[in-house]
CSV table of C-alpha atoms in Angstrom, one decimal:
chain,number,residue,atom,x,y,z
A,101,MET,CA,0.0,0.1,0.0
A,102,ALA,CA,1.5,3.3,-1.1
A,103,GLU,CA,1.6,6.4,1.2
A,104,LEU,CA,-1.1,8.8,0.6
A,105,HIS,CA,0.1,11.8,-1.3
A,106,GLN,CA,0.1,14.8,0.8
A,107,VAL,CA,-2.1,16.7,-1.5
A,108,CYS,CA,-4.7,13.9,-1.0
A,109,ALA,CA,-4.8,14.3,2.8
A,110,PRO,CA,-8.0,16.4,2.8
A,111,LEU,CA,-9.7,13.5,1.0
A,112,GLU,CA,-8.6,10.8,3.4
A,113,PHE,CA,-12.0,10.7,5.0
A,114,LEU,CA,-13.4,9.2,1.7
A,115,LEU,CA,-11.0,6.5,1.2
A,116,GLY,CA,-12.4,2.8,1.1
A,117,THR,CA,-15.5,1.2,-0.2
A,118,TRP,CA,-19.0,2.3,0.9
A,119,GLN,CA,-22.4,0.7,0.4
A,120,GLY,CA,-25.9,1.9,1.0
A,121,THR,CA,-29.2,3.0,-0.6
A,122,GLY,CA,-30.5,6.0,-2.4
A,123,THR,CA,-33.5,7.5,-4.1
A,124,GLY,CA,-33.8,9.2,-7.5
A,125,VAL,CA,-36.4,11.7,-8.9
A,126,TYR,CA,-36.6,13.7,-12.1
A,127,PRO,CA,-39.6,15.3,-13.8
A,128,THR,CA,-39.3,13.1,-16.8
A,129,ILE,CA,-39.0,9.7,-15.1
A,130,GLU,CA,-40.6,7.7,-12.3
A,131,ASP,CA,-39.1,7.9,-8.9
A,132,PHE,CA,-36.8,5.1,-8.2
A,133,SER,CA,-34.8,3.5,-5.3
A,134,TYR,CA,-31.3,1.9,-5.7
A,135,ALA,CA,-28.6,0.1,-3.9
A,136,GLU,CA,-25.2,1.9,-4.3
A,137,GLU,CA,-21.5,1.0,-4.0
A,138,VAL,CA,-18.7,3.5,-4.2
A,139,SER,CA,-15.0,3.2,-3.8
A,140,PHE,CA,-12.4,5.8,-3.4
A,141,THR,CA,-8.8,4.5,-3.8
A,142,HIS,CA,-5.3,5.9,-4.2
A,143,VAL,CA,-1.9,4.7,-5.5
A,144,GLY,CA,0.3,7.3,-3.9
A,145,LYS,CA,-0.1,9.9,-6.7
A,146,PRO,CA,-2.0,13.2,-6.3
A,147,PHE,CA,-5.4,12.0,-7.2
A,148,VAL,CA,-8.1,9.7,-5.8
A,149,ALA,CA,-9.8,7.2,-8.2
A,150,TYR,CA,-13.6,7.2,-7.7
A,151,ALA,CA,-15.8,4.3,-8.9
A,152,GLN,CA,-19.6,4.0,-8.5
A,153,LYS,CA,-22.3,1.5,-9.4
A,154,THR,CA,-25.9,1.2,-8.6
A,155,LYS,CA,-28.6,-1.5,-8.7
A,156,ASP,CA,-32.3,-1.4,-8.7
A,157,ALA,CA,-33.4,-1.7,-5.2
A,158,VAL,CA,-36.3,-4.0,-6.2
A,159,THR,CA,-34.9,-6.1,-9.1
A,160,GLY,CA,-31.3,-6.0,-8.2
A,161,LEU,CA,-30.4,-5.3,-11.8
A,162,PRO,CA,-27.6,-2.9,-12.6
A,163,LEU,CA,-28.7,0.7,-13.2
A,164,HIS,CA,-26.0,3.4,-13.3
A,165,ALA,CA,-22.3,3.5,-13.1
A,166,GLU,CA,-19.5,6.0,-13.2
A,167,ALA,CA,-15.8,6.3,-12.9
A,168,GLY,CA,-13.4,9.0,-12.6
A,169,PHE,CA,-10.8,10.9,-10.6
A,170,LEU,CA,-10.7,13.5,-7.8
A,171,ARG,CA,-7.9,16.0,-8.2
A,172,PRO,CA,-7.2,17.9,-5.0
A,173,GLN,CA,-5.3,21.2,-5.8
A,174,GLY,CA,-3.5,21.7,-2.5
A,175,ASP,CA,-5.5,24.7,-1.4
A,176,GLY,CA,-8.9,23.2,-0.7
A,177,ARG,CA,-10.1,23.3,-4.4
A,178,ILE,CA,-11.0,20.0,-5.9
A,179,GLU,CA,-11.5,19.0,-9.5
A,180,LEU,CA,-13.5,15.9,-10.5
A,181,VAL,CA,-13.4,14.2,-14.0
A,182,LEU,CA,-15.9,11.8,-14.6
A,183,ALA,CA,-17.0,9.3,-17.5
A,184,GLN,CA,-20.4,7.6,-17.5
A,185,PRO,CA,-21.8,4.6,-19.6
A,186,SER,CA,-24.6,7.1,-20.6
A,187,GLY,CA,-22.1,8.6,-23.1
A,188,ILE,CA,-21.4,11.6,-20.9
A,189,THR,CA,-18.3,13.1,-19.4
A,190,GLU,CA,-18.4,15.7,-16.6
A,191,LEU,CA,-15.7,18.0,-15.3
A,192,LEU,CA,-16.4,19.6,-12.0
A,193,GLU,CA,-14.7,22.0,-9.7
A,194,GLY,CA,-15.3,22.9,-6.1
A,195,ALA,CA,-13.9,22.7,-2.7
A,196,VAL,CA,-13.5,20.4,0.3
A,197,GLU,CA,-14.3,21.8,3.7
A,198,GLY,CA,-13.8,19.4,6.5
A,199,ARG,CA,-15.6,16.3,5.5
A,200,ASP,CA,-17.8,17.9,2.9
A,201,ILE,CA,-17.0,18.3,-0.9
A,202,GLN,CA,-19.2,20.3,-3.1
A,203,LEU,CA,-18.6,20.5,-6.8
A,204,ALA,CA,-20.3,22.2,-9.9
A,205,SER,CA,-19.8,21.3,-13.4
A,206,THR,CA,-17.5,23.5,-15.7
A,207,ALA,CA,-18.2,21.2,-18.7
A,208,VAL,CA,-20.6,18.3,-19.5
A,209,VAL,CA,-20.0,16.8,-22.9
A,210,GLY,CA,-21.9,13.9,-24.4
A,211,THR,CA,-21.4,11.6,-27.4
A,212,ALA,CA,-23.6,11.8,-30.4
A,213,SER,CA,-26.0,9.3,-29.0
A,214,ALA,CA,-26.1,10.5,-25.3
A,215,LYS,CA,-29.2,12.3,-23.8
A,216,SER,CA,-28.6,16.0,-23.3
A,217,VAL,CA,-27.1,16.9,-19.9
A,218,THR,CA,-26.0,20.6,-19.6
A,219,ALA,CA,-25.0,20.9,-16.0
A,220,THR,CA,-24.5,19.0,-12.7
A,221,GLU,CA,-23.8,19.7,-9.0
A,222,ARG,CA,-22.4,17.0,-6.9
A,223,ARG,CA,-21.7,16.7,-3.1
A,224,PHE,CA,-20.1,14.1,-1.0
A,225,TRP,CA,-20.3,14.5,2.9
A,226,VAL,CA,-19.6,12.4,5.7
A,227,ASP,CA,-21.7,12.9,8.9
A,228,GLY,CA,-20.8,10.5,11.7
A,229,GLU,CA,-20.4,7.1,10.0
A,230,VAL,CA,-22.5,8.0,7.0
A,231,LEU,CA,-21.4,9.0,3.6
A,232,HIS,CA,-24.0,11.1,1.8
A,233,SER,CA,-23.8,11.5,-2.0
A,234,SER,CA,-26.0,13.7,-4.0
A,235,VAL,CA,-26.3,14.9,-7.6
A,236,ALA,CA,-28.3,17.8,-9.1
A,237,MET,CA,-28.7,17.7,-12.8
A,238,ALA,CA,-29.9,20.0,-15.6
A,239,ALA,CA,-30.9,17.5,-18.4
A,240,VAL,CA,-33.3,17.2,-21.5
A,241,GLY,CA,-33.9,20.9,-21.5
A,242,LEU,CA,-34.8,21.3,-17.8
A,243,ASP,CA,-33.2,23.5,-15.2
A,244,LEU,CA,-30.7,22.2,-12.6
A,245,GLN,CA,-32.5,20.3,-9.9
A,246,HIS,CA,-32.1,17.6,-7.4
A,247,HIS,CA,-31.8,14.2,-8.9
A,248,VAL,CA,-30.4,11.6,-6.6
A,249,VAL,CA,-29.3,11.3,-2.9
A,250,SER,CA,-27.9,8.3,-1.0
A,251,GLU,CA,-26.5,7.2,2.3
A,252,MET,CA,-23.8,4.7,2.6
A,253,TYR,CA,-21.7,3.0,5.3
A,254,ARG,CA,-18.1,2.0,5.1
A,255,LEU,CA,-17.5,-1.6,3.9
A,256,SER,CA,-13.6,-1.4,4.1
B,50,MET,CA,-22.6,-13.4,-14.4
B,51,ALA,CA,-25.0,-11.5,-16.4
B,52,GLU,CA,-25.5,-12.5,-20.0
B,53,LEU,CA,-23.7,-10.3,-22.5
B,54,HIS,CA,-26.1,-7.7,-24.1
B,55,GLN,CA,-26.5,-8.4,-27.7
B,56,VAL,CA,-25.2,-4.9,-28.8
B,57,CYS,CA,-21.9,-5.8,-27.0
B,58,ALA,CA,-21.3,-9.0,-29.1
B,59,PRO,CA,-18.9,-7.3,-31.4
B,60,LEU,CA,-16.7,-6.5,-28.2
B,61,GLU,CA,-16.7,-10.0,-26.7
B,62,PHE,CA,-13.2,-10.5,-28.0
B,63,LEU,CA,-12.0,-7.8,-25.5
B,64,LEU,CA,-13.7,-9.0,-22.3
B,65,GLY,CA,-11.4,-10.0,-19.5
B,66,THR,CA,-8.2,-8.6,-17.9
B,67,TRP,CA,-5.0,-8.2,-20.0
B,68,GLN,CA,-1.5,-7.5,-19.0
B,69,GLY,CA,1.6,-6.6,-20.9
B,70,THR,CA,4.2,-3.9,-21.7
B,71,GLY,CA,4.4,-0.8,-23.7
B,72,THR,CA,6.6,2.1,-24.9
B,73,GLY,CA,5.8,5.8,-25.0
B,74,VAL,CA,7.3,8.7,-26.9
B,75,TYR,CA,6.4,12.4,-27.3
B,76,PRO,CA,8.6,15.3,-28.4
B,77,THR,CA,8.3,17.1,-25.1
B,78,ILE,CA,9.3,14.1,-22.8
B,79,GLU,CA,11.9,11.3,-22.5
B,80,ASP,CA,11.0,7.9,-24.0
B,81,PHE,CA,9.5,5.6,-21.5
B,82,SER,CA,8.6,2.0,-20.9
B,83,TYR,CA,5.7,0.8,-18.9
B,84,ALA,CA,3.8,-2.4,-17.6
B,85,GLU,CA,0.0,-2.2,-18.3
B,86,GLU,CA,-3.0,-3.9,-17.1
B,87,VAL,CA,-6.5,-3.3,-18.8
B,88,SER,CA,-9.8,-4.7,-18.0
B,89,PHE,CA,-13.1,-4.9,-20.2
B,90,THR,CA,-16.1,-5.9,-18.1
B,91,HIS,CA,-19.8,-5.9,-18.6
B,92,VAL,CA,-22.9,-6.2,-16.5
B,93,GLY,CA,-25.5,-7.2,-19.1
B,94,LYS,CA,-26.2,-3.7,-20.1
B,95,PRO,CA,-25.3,-2.1,-23.5
B,96,PHE,CA,-21.8,-1.0,-22.6
B,97,VAL,CA,-18.5,-2.3,-21.8
B,98,ALA,CA,-16.5,-0.8,-18.8
B,99,TYR,CA,-12.9,-0.1,-19.5
B,100,ALA,CA,-10.2,0.4,-16.9
B,101,GLN,CA,-6.5,0.8,-17.5
B,102,LYS,CA,-3.4,1.3,-15.2
B,103,THR,CA,0.3,1.6,-16.0
B,104,LYS,CA,3.4,1.3,-14.0
B,105,ASP,CA,6.8,2.5,-14.8
B,106,ALA,CA,8.7,-0.6,-16.2
B,107,VAL,CA,11.9,0.3,-14.3
B,108,THR,CA,10.6,1.5,-10.8
B,109,GLY,CA,7.3,-0.2,-10.6
B,110,LEU,CA,5.7,3.0,-9.6
B,111,PRO,CA,2.3,4.0,-10.9
B,112,LEU,CA,2.2,6.2,-14.1
B,113,HIS,CA,-1.0,6.6,-15.9
B,114,ALA,CA,-4.6,5.4,-15.3
B,115,GLU,CA,-7.8,5.9,-17.1
B,116,ALA,CA,-11.5,4.7,-16.8
B,117,GLY,CA,-14.5,4.8,-19.0
B,118,PHE,CA,-17.1,3.0,-21.1
B,119,LEU,CA,-17.3,1.6,-24.6
B,120,ARG,CA,-20.7,2.1,-26.2
B,121,PRO,CA,-21.5,0.0,-29.1
B,122,GLN,CA,-24.1,1.5,-31.3
B,123,GLY,CA,-25.4,-1.8,-32.9
B,124,ASP,CA,-24.3,-1.0,-36.5
B,125,GLY,CA,-20.4,-1.3,-36.0
B,126,ARG,CA,-20.1,2.1,-34.7
B,127,ILE,CA,-18.5,2.5,-31.2
B,128,GLU,CA,-18.3,5.4,-28.9
B,129,LEU,CA,-15.8,5.6,-26.0
B,130,VAL,CA,-16.1,8.0,-23.1
B,131,LEU,CA,-13.0,8.3,-20.9
B,132,ALA,CA,-11.8,10.0,-17.7
B,133,GLN,CA,-8.2,10.4,-16.7
B,134,PRO,CA,-6.4,11.5,-13.5
B,135,SER,CA,-4.5,14.1,-15.5
B,136,GLY,CA,-7.8,16.1,-15.4
B,137,ILE,CA,-8.8,15.3,-19.0
B,138,THR,CA,-12.0,13.7,-20.5
B,139,GLU,CA,-12.2,12.3,-24.0
B,140,LEU,CA,-15.1,11.4,-26.1
B,141,LEU,CA,-14.2,9.3,-29.1
B,142,GLU,CA,-16.2,7.7,-31.9
B,143,GLY,CA,-15.2,5.1,-34.4
B,144,ALA,CA,-15.9,1.6,-35.5
B,145,VAL,CA,-15.2,-2.1,-34.8
B,146,GLU,CA,-14.2,-4.4,-37.6
B,147,GLY,CA,-13.5,-8.0,-36.6
B,148,ARG,CA,-11.2,-7.7,-33.8
B,149,ASP,CA,-10.1,-4.1,-34.4
B,150,ILE,CA,-11.4,-1.0,-32.9
B,151,GLN,CA,-10.4,2.4,-34.2
B,152,LEU,CA,-11.6,5.6,-32.6
B,153,ALA,CA,-10.9,9.3,-33.0
B,154,SER,CA,-11.8,12.0,-30.5
B,155,THR,CA,-14.9,14.3,-31.0
B,156,ALA,CA,-14.0,16.1,-27.8
B,157,VAL,CA,-11.2,16.4,-25.4
B,158,VAL,CA,-11.9,18.6,-22.5
B,159,GLY,CA,-9.6,19.4,-19.5
B,160,THR,CA,-10.0,21.0,-16.1
B,161,ALA,CA,-8.4,24.5,-15.4
B,162,SER,CA,-5.2,22.7,-14.1
B,163,ALA,CA,-4.9,20.1,-16.9
B,164,LYS,CA,-2.3,20.1,-19.5
B,165,SER,CA,-3.7,21.0,-23.0
B,166,VAL,CA,-4.8,18.0,-25.0
B,167,THR,CA,-6.8,18.9,-28.2
B,168,ALA,CA,-7.3,15.5,-30.0
B,169,THR,CA,-6.5,11.7,-29.6
B,170,GLU,CA,-6.8,8.6,-31.8
B,171,ARG,CA,-7.0,5.2,-30.1
B,172,ARG,CA,-7.0,1.7,-31.4
B,173,PHE,CA,-7.5,-1.7,-29.7
B,174,TRP,CA,-6.8,-4.7,-31.8
B,175,VAL,CA,-6.3,-8.5,-31.1
B,176,ASP,CA,-3.9,-10.4,-33.3
B,177,GLY,CA,-3.8,-14.0,-32.3
B,178,GLU,CA,-3.5,-14.0,-28.5
B,179,VAL,CA,-2.1,-10.5,-28.3
B,180,LEU,CA,-4.1,-7.3,-27.5
B,181,HIS,CA,-2.5,-4.3,-28.8
B,182,SER,CA,-3.4,-0.8,-27.7
B,183,SER,CA,-2.3,2.5,-29.1
B,184,VAL,CA,-2.8,6.1,-28.6
B,185,ALA,CA,-1.9,9.1,-30.7
B,186,MET,CA,-2.2,12.5,-29.2
B,187,ALA,CA,-2.2,16.3,-30.0
B,188,ALA,CA,-1.0,17.9,-26.9
B,189,VAL,CA,0.8,21.0,-25.6
B,190,GLY,CA,0.3,22.7,-29.1
B,191,LEU,CA,1.8,19.8,-31.1
B,192,ASP,CA,0.1,18.0,-34.0
B,193,LEU,CA,-1.6,14.6,-33.6
B,194,GLN,CA,1.2,12.0,-33.4
B,195,HIS,CA,1.9,8.6,-32.0
B,196,HIS,CA,2.3,8.6,-28.2
B,197,VAL,CA,2.1,4.9,-26.8
B,198,VAL,CA,1.7,1.4,-27.9
B,199,SER,CA,1.4,-1.7,-26.0
B,200,GLU,CA,1.2,-5.6,-26.3
B,201,MET,CA,-0.9,-7.5,-23.6
B,202,TYR,CA,-1.8,-11.1,-23.0
B,203,ARG,CA,-5.1,-12.3,-21.5
B,204,LEU,CA,-4.9,-12.8,-17.8
B,205,SER,CA,-8.5,-13.9,-17.2
């Protein structure tokens, strides 16, 4: 196990694998519930790898996934780059304060076949033993609004 | 293990984990050699998850990583969305022909702190038992040109 890069120290509270459940809403779809697993890992370099997958809470079938990298800038600012199987990439910038990371998109770009997403806001925060994750999204012509929120517990 | 989605059938030759070695060149850096591991996995949905990491061939220290998703379009066309810890996301489009996937970027977008990359071309092809992977890149103001190539064998 490599030593954590000093620039990643503010993200140490995230490291590991977390599992839990969440709920999703959006005006164009039915409300849904899901099981979620996220992992934050490092290799001693100045970034933290992030991977996420969700399953339908009822059927157990896979729903969403995403993968990317958190890039702490050494001054509290954080960048996140993200790829999604929906054909969308996101670049976000924001800050970490204590155990709370809040990010807003600077660019959301999709492939020719992807649905239109124009902006996102993401937050990861740990309160006690619980990791909360939330995403707000402006998609298919609608304004930025709450989309998903989840609560997870550390698995390892 | 979920059944492979029919739209992913043309990518079945990639599925699994591959390990090998590669070499990299670019006018602005010293030539380098690396050990590489890539994995292509699926969950029964119409995409294939791609993850890659490399280590310095001499020191064993981690070099590059990337993560993303291949999106077959059902007609031979393939999209790839990719996030990199260097702060860059790539969207690529191309085609699969037999056991050869050739892709060119439609968008390369970086965070405020990322180095400038303006275009890439990527190819994955299997010849006999060997997976070849290559990347051409236009970066730091230079024209699109060969950057890395590797040869890997299937681990699982």
